Short mmCIF file of C-alpha atoms in Angstrom, two decimals:
data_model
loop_
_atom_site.label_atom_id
_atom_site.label_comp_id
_atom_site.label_asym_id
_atom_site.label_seq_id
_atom_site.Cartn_x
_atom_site.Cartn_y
_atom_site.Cartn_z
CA UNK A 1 33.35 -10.91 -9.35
CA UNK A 2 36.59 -9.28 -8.29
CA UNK A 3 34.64 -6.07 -7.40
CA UNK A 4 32.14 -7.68 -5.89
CA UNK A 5 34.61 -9.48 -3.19
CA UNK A 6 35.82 -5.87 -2.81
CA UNK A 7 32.93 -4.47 -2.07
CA UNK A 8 32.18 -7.38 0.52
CA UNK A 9 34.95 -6.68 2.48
CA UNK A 10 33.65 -3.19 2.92
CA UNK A 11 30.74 -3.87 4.09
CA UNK A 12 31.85 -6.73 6.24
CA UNK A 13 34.32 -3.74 7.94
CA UNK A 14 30.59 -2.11 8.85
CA UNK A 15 28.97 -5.92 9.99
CA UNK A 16 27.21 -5.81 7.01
CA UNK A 17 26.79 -9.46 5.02
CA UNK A 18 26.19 -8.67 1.18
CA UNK A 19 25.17 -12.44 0.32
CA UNK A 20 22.92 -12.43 3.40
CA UNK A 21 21.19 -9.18 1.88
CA UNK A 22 21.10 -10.66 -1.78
CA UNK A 23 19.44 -13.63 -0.43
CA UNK A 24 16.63 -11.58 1.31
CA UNK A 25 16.35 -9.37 -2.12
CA UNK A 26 15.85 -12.30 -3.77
CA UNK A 27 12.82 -13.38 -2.53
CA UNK A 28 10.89 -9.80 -2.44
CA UNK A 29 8.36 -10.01 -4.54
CA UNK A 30 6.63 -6.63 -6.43
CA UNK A 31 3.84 -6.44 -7.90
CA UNK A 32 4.33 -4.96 -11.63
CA UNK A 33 1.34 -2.52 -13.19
CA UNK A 34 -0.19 -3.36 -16.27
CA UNK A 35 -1.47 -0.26 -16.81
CA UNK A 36 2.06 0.74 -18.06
CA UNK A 37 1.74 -1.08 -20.80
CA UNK A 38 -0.80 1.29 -22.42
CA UNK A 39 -1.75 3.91 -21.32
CA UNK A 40 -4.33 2.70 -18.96
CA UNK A 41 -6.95 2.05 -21.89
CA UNK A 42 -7.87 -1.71 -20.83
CA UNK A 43 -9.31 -3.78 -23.37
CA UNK A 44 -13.01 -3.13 -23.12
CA UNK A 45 -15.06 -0.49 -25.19
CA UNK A 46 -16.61 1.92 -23.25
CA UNK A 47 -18.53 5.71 -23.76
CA UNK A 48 -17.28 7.36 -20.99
CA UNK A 49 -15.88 10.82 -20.94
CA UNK A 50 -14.74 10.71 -16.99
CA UNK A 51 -11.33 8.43 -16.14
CA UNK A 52 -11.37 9.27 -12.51
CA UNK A 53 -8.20 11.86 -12.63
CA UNK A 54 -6.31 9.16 -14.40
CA UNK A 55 -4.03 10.20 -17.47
CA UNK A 56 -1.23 9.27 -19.12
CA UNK A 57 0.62 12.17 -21.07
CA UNK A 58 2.61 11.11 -24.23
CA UNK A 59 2.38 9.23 -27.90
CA UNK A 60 5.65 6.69 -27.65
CA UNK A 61 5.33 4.56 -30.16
CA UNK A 62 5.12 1.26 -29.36
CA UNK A 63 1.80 0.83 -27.25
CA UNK A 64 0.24 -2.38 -26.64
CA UNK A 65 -3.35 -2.45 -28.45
CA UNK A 66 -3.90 -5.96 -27.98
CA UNK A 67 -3.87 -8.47 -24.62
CA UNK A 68 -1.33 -10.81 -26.42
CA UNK A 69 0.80 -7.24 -27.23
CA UNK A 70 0.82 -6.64 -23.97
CA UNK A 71 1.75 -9.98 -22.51
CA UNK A 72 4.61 -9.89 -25.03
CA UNK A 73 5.45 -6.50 -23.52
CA UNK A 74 5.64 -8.29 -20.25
CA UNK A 75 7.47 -10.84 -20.96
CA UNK A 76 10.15 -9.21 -22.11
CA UNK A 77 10.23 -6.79 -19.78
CA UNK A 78 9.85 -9.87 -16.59
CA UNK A 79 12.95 -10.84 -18.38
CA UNK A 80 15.30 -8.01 -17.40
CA UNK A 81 14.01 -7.67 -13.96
CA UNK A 82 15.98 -9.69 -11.70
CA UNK A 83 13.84 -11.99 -9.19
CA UNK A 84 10.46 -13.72 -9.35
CA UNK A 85 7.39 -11.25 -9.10
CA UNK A 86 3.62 -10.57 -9.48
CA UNK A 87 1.40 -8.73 -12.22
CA UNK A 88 -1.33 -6.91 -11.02
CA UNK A 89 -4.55 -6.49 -13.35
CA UNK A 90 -7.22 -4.09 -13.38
CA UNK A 91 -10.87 -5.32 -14.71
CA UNK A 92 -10.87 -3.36 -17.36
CA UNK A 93 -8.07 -5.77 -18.99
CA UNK A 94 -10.62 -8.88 -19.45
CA UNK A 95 -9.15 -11.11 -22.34
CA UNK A 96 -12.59 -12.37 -23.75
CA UNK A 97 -14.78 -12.20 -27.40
CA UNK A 98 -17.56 -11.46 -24.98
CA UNK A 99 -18.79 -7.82 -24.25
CA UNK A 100 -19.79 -7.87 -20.40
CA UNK A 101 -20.59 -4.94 -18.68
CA UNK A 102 -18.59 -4.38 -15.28
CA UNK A 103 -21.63 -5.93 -13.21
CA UNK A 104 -21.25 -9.09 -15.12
CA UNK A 105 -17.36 -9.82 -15.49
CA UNK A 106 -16.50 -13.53 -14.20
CA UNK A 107 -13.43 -15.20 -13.99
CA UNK A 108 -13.76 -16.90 -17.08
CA UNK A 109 -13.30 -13.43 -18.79
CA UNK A 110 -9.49 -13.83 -17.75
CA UNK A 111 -8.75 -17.43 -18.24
CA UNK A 112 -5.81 -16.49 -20.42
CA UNK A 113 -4.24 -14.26 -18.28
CA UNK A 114 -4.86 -16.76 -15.42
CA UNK A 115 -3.23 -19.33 -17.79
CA UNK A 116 -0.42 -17.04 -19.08
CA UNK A 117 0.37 -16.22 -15.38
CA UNK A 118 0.88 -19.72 -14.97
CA UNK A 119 3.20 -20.32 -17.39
CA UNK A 120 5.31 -17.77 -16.50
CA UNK A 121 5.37 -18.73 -12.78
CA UNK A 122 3.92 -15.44 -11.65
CA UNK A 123 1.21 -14.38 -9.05
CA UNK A 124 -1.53 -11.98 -9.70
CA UNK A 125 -3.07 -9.23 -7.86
CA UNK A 126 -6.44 -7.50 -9.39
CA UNK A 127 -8.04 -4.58 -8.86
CA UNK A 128 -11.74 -3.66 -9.74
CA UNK A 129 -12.05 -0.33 -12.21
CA UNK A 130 -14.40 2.33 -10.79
CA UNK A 131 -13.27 5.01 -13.77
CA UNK A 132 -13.51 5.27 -17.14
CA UNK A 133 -17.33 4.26 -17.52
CA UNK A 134 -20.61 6.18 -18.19
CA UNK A 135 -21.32 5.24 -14.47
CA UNK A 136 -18.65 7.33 -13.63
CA UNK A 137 -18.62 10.32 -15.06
CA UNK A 138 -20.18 12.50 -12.53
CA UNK A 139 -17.06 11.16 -10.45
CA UNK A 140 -19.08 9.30 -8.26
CA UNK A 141 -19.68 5.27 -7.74
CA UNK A 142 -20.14 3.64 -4.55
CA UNK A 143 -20.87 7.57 -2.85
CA UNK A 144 -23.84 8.33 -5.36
CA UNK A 145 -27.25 9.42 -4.17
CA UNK A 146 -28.49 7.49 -6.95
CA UNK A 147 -29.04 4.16 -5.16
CA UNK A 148 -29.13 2.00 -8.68
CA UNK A 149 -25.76 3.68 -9.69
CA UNK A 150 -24.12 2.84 -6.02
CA UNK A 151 -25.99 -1.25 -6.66
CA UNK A 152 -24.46 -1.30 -10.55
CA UNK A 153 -20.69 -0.50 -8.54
CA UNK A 154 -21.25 -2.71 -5.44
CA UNK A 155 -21.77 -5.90 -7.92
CA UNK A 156 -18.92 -4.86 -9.89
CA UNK A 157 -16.69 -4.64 -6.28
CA UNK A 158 -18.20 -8.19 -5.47
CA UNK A 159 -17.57 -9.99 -8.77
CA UNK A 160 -14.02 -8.25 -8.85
CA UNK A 161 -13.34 -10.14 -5.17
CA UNK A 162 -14.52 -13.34 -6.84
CA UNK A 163 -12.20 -13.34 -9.30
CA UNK A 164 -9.57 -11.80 -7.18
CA UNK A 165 -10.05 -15.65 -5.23
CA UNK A 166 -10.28 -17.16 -8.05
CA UNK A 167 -7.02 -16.37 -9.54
CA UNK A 168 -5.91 -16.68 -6.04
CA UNK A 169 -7.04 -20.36 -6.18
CA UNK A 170 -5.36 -21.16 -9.50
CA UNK A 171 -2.19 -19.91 -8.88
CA UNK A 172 -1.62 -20.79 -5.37
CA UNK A 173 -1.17 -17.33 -4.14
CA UNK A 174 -3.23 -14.79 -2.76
CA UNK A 175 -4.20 -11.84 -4.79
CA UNK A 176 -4.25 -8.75 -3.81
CA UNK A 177 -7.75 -7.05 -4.48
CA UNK A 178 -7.50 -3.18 -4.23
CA UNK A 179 -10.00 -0.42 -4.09
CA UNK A 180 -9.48 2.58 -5.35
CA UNK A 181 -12.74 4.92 -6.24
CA UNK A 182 -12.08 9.03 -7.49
CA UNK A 183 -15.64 10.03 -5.84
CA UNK A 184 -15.33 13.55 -5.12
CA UNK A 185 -16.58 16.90 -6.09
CA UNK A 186 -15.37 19.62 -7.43
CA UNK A 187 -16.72 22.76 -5.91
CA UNK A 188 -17.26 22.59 -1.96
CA UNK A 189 -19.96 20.28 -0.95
CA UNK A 190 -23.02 21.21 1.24
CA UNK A 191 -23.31 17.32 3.18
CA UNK A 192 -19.70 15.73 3.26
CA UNK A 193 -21.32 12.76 5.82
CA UNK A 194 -23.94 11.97 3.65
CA UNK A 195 -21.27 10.94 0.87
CA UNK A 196 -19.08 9.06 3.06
CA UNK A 197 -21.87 7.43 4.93
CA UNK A 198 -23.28 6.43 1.45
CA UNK A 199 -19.60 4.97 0.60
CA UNK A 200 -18.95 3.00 3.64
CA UNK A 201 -22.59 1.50 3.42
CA UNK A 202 -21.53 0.76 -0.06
CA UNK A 203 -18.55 -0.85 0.87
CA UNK A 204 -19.73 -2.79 3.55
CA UNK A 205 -22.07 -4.16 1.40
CA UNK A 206 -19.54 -4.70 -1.63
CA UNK A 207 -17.17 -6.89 1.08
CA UNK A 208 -19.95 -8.66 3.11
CA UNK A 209 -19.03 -12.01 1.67
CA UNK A 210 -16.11 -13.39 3.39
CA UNK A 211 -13.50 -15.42 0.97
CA UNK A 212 -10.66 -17.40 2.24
CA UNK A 213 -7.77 -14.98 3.05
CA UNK A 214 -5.76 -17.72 1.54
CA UNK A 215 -7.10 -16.80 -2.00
CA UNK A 216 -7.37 -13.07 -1.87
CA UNK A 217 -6.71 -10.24 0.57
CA UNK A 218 -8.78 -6.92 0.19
CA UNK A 219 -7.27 -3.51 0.32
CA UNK A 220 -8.26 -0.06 0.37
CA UNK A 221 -6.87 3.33 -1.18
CA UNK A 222 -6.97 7.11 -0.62
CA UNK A 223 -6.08 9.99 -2.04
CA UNK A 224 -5.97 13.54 -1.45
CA UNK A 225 -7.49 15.19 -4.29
CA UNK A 226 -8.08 13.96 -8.26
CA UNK A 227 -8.76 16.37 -11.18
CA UNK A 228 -12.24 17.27 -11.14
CA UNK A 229 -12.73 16.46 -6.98
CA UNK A 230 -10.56 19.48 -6.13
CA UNK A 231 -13.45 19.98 -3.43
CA UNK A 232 -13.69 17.17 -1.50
CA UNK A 233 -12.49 13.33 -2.02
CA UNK A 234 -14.85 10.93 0.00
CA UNK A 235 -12.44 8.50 0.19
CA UNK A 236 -9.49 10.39 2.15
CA UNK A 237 -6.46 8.66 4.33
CA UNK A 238 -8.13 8.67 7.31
CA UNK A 239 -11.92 7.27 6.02
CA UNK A 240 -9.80 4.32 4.86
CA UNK A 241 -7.40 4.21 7.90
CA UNK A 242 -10.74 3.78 10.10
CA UNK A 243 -12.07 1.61 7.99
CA UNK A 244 -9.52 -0.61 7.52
CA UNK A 245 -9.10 -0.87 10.92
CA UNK A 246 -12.63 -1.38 12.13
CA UNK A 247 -13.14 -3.88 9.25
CA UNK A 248 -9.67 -6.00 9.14
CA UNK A 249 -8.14 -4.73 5.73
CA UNK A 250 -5.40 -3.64 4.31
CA UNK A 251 -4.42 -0.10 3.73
CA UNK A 252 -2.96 0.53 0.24
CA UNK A 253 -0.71 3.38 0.13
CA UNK A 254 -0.02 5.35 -2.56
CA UNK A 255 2.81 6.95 -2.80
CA UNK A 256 1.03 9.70 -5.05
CA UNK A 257 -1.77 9.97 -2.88
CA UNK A 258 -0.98 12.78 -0.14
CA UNK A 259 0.65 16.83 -0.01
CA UNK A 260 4.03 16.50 -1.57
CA UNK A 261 5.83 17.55 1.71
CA UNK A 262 4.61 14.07 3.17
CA UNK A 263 6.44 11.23 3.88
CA UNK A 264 4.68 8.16 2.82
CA UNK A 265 7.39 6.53 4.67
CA UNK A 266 6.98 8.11 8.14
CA UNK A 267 3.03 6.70 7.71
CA UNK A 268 4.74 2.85 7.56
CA UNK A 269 5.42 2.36 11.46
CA UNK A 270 2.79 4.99 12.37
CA UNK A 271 0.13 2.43 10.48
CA UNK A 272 1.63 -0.92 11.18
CA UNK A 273 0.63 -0.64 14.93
CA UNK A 274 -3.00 -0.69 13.88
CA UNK A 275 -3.49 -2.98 10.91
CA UNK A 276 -2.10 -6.55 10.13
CA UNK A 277 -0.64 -5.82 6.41
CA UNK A 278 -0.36 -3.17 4.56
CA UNK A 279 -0.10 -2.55 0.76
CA UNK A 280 2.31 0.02 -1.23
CA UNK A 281 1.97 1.58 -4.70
CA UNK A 282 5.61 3.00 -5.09
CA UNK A 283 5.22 5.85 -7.67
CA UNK A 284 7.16 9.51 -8.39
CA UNK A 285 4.59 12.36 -7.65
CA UNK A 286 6.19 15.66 -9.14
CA UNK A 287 4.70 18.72 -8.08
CA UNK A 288 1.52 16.42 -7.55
CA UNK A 289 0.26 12.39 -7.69
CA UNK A 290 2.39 12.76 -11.82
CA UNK A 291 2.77 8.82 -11.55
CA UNK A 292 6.08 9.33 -13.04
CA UNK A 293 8.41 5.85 -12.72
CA UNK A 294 9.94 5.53 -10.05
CA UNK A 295 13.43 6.52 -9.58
CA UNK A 296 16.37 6.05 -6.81
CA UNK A 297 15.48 9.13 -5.30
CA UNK A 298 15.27 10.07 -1.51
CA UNK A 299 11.61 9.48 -0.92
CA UNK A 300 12.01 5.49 -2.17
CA UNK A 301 15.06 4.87 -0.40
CA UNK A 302 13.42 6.70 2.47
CA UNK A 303 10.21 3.72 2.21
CA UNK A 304 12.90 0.64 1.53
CA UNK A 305 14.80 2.10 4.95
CA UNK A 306 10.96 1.83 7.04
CA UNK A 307 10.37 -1.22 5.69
CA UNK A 308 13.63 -2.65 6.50
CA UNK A 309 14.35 -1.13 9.92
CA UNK A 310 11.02 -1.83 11.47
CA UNK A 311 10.99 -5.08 9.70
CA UNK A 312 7.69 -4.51 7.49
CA UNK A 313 8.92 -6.76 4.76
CA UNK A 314 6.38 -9.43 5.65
CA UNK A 315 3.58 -7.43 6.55
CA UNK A 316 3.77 -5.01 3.23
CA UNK A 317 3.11 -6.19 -0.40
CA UNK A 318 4.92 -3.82 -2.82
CA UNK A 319 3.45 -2.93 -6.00
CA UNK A 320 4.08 0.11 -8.45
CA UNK A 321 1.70 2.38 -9.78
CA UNK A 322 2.83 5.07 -13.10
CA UNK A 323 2.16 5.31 -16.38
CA UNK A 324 3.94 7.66 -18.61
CA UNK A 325 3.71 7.50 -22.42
CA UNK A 326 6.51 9.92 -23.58
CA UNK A 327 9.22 7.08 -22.79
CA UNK A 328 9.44 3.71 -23.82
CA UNK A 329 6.84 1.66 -21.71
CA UNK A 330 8.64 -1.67 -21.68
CA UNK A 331 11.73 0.38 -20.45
CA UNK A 332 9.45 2.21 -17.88
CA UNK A 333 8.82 -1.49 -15.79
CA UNK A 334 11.89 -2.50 -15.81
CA UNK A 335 13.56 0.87 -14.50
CA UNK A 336 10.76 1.29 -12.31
CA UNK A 337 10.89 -2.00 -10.62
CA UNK A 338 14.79 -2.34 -10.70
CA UNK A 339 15.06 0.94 -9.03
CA UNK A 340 12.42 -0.49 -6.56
CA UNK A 341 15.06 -3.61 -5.91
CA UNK A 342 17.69 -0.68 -5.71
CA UNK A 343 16.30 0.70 -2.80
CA UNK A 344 15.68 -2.22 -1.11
CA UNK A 345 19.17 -3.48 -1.54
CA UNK A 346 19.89 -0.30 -0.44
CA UNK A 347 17.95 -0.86 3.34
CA UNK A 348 18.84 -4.40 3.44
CA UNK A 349 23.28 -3.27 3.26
CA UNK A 350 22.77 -1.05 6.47
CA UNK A 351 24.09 -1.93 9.83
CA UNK A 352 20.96 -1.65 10.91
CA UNK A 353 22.42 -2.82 15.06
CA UNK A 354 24.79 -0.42 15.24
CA UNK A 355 22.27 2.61 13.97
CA UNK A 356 19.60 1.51 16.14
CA UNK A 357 22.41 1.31 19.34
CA UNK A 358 23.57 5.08 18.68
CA UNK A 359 20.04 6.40 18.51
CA UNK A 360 19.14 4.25 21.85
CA UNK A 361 22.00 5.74 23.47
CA UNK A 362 20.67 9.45 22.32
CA UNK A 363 24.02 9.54 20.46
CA UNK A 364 23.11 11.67 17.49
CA UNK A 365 26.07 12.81 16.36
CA UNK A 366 27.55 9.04 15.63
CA UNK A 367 24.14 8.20 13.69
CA UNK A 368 24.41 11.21 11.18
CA UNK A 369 28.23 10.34 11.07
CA UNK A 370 26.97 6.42 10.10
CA UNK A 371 24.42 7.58 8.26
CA UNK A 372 26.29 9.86 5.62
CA UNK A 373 30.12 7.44 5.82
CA UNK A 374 26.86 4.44 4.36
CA UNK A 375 26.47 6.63 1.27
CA UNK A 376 29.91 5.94 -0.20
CA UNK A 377 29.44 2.35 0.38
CA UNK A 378 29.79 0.34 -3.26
CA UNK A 379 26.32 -0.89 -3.63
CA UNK A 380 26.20 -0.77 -7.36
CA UNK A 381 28.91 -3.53 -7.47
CA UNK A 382 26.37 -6.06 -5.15
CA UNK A 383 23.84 -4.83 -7.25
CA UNK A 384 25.84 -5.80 -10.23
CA UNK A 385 26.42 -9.07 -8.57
CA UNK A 386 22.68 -10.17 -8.18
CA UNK A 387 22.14 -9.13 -11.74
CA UNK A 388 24.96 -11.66 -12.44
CA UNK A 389 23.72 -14.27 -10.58
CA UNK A 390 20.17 -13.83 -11.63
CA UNK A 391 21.26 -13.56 -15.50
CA UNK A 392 19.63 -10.20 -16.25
CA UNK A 393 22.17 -7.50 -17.65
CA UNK A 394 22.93 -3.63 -16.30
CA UNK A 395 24.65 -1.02 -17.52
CA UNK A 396 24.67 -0.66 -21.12
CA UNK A 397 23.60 -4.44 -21.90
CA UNK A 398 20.59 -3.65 -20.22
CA UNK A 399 20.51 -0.06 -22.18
CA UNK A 400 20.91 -1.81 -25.77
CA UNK A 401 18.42 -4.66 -24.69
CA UNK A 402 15.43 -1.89 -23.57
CA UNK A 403 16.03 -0.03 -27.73
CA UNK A 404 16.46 -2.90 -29.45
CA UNK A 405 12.97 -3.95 -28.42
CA UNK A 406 11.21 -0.88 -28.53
CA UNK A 407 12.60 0.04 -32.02
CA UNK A 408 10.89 -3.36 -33.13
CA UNK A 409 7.75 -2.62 -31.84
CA UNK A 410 7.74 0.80 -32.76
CA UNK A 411 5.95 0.05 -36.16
CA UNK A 412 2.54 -0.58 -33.56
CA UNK A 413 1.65 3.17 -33.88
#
């Protein structure tokens, strides 16, 4: 407590309220990955040799093989994450004895996540799964010239915005439904329009049926290239800017997704003007869209500073998107969304006023001079403070409580 009045006072000296900004970080929700958990395998059983560009490198022990395994997983790992958040399913994670094909999931087929989601007091957000599938492995679904391929993907989309409203309905809070496809090609194509007009036909089909915005909120998601669509990916950053501007959607995005000398964050303001909310997937691209977990780095306290300064919070739902299986994957959430509350604590202790006054008055020189005098701010002692009040631990608490449960579930590989 004593160095958290201390570092109060310094930030008071710079018009900056610490409980004020605590408060606000309190009620930021993020939306945590599932896919973490293991591996992105899901739960169903499927003969597919294509997963979209999507792998996760590594053999920790410890992977979740089982629905309830990985709902332990989460719970413990909810529990050293201060705050109240979100968990954000894919449909390949159905919790059922039944053996549905992806046309035919329903609600029903994840009653107990719906239920366990309840218990825990959390939201969820869903995403339909467009990889990993026979229907997939020429990397293309809603783009394919075969119309009965492009149908089989369309009533997969629509089912997976049912249930999105449905869990939506249950739990009192909208989901967000995401939509991701890795249609591309590989080698240059001879008719890019004919793919893209085959995708947004697809799509506008796949979202015809309006649901209560209430319930569920649809997004859509880019990306630059995949493995095995070096060539060409239909759905690029600015098919889905368009079209979620023409059609009212979100636009999910990723920070993976684009060149590595991109700033996702720069795209924030730039895209706000245009669409009504936006959705994030906060993730660590080395070299390339790695999905390593997120870490305080410059390009995520770069994204909590956007959000913050041109006052995004409310328009941008934050969820986070890696999956690395050389690390402990329980320890990978809770790094990966405490470094996520990091940041943000981070953007909500400037004096933002002051900053925005020295730009106005084209005074340059004073906002470098702010900006670098902020660094040496203590944040890690309000930091440690919301941990404290939230009764998670840090520092080596939090270090011994992260082995102690992966050494016990070690023995699950």
């Amino acid at each position: 407590m004593e160095q958290y009045t201390h570092a109060q006072d310094q930030f008071a000296q710079w018009g900056v309220d610490t409980d004020a900004a605590l408060a606000q970080l309190s009620e930021i929700s993020i939306s945590v990955h599932c896919w973490q958990g293991d591996d992105v395998r899901g739960f169903e059983t499927q003969d597919a040799s294509s997963g979209g560009g999507i792998q996760a490198t590594g053999n920790h022990p410890g992977r979740a093989r089982t629905p309830d395994e990985l709902r332990d997983d989460l719970e413990f790992a909810f529990g050293l994450i201060p705050g109240r958040h979100r968990l954000n399913l894919h449909a390949c994670y159905m919790d059922t004895d039944q053996s549905p094909d992806r046309d035919a999931i329903e609600l029903a087929h994840f009653a107990p996540w719906v239920d366990w989601a309840r218990d825990q007091g959390l939201g969820l957000d869903f995403n339909p799964t467009f990889f990993a599938h026979p229907k997939a492995d020429d990397n293309l679904t809603l783009s394919h010239p075969d119309p009965a391929i492009r149908d089989f993907w369309v009533e997969h989309g629509r089912r997976a915005r049912d249930i999105a409203a449905g869990m939506g309905a249950a739990l009192g809070s909208s989901a967000a439904n995401n939509i991701w496809v890795p249609d591309g090609y590989k080698d240059t194509p001879a008719d890019r329009m004919a793919a893209r007009r085959r995708l947004e036909l697809s799509l506008d089909r796949m979202l015809e049926n309006p649901l209560p915005r209430e319930h569920m909120r649809d997004a859509v998601e880019s990306k630059l290239f995949g493995i095995g669509v070096e060539a060409c990916t239909i759905g690029s950053h600015e098919f889905y800017m368009g079209y979620a501007i023409r059609k009212g959607l979100m636009l999910c995005l990723d920070m993976g997704h684009f060149h590595p000398t991109e700033s996702v964050a720069d795209k924030l303001s730039a895209v706000a003007l245009s669409v009504d909310e936006m959705l994030l997937h906060l993730s660590r691209p080395m070299r390339w869209d790695s999905d390593h977990v997120v870490t305080l780095n410059d390009d995520v306290l770069a994204m909590a500073r956007e959000l913050v300064s041109a006052d995004l919070l409310g328009r941008t739902r934050i969820g986070l998107d890696f999956f690395d299986a050389t690390i402990s994957r329980t320890a990978a959430w809770v790094i990966g969304t405490r470094n996520t509350q990091k940041a943000l604590l981070h953007a909500l202790l400037q004096p933002w006023t002051e900053l925005r006054m020295s730009e106005d008055a084209l005074d340059h020189s004073k906002r470098l001079i702010l900006q670098e005098e902020l660094r040496d701010l203590p944040y890690g002692a309000v930091w440690q403070e919301f941990c404290d009040r939230t009764d998670r631990p840090a520092g080596r608490n939090l270090m011994s409580a992260l082995r102690d449960y992966s050494d016990r579930v070690a023995h699950r590989t």
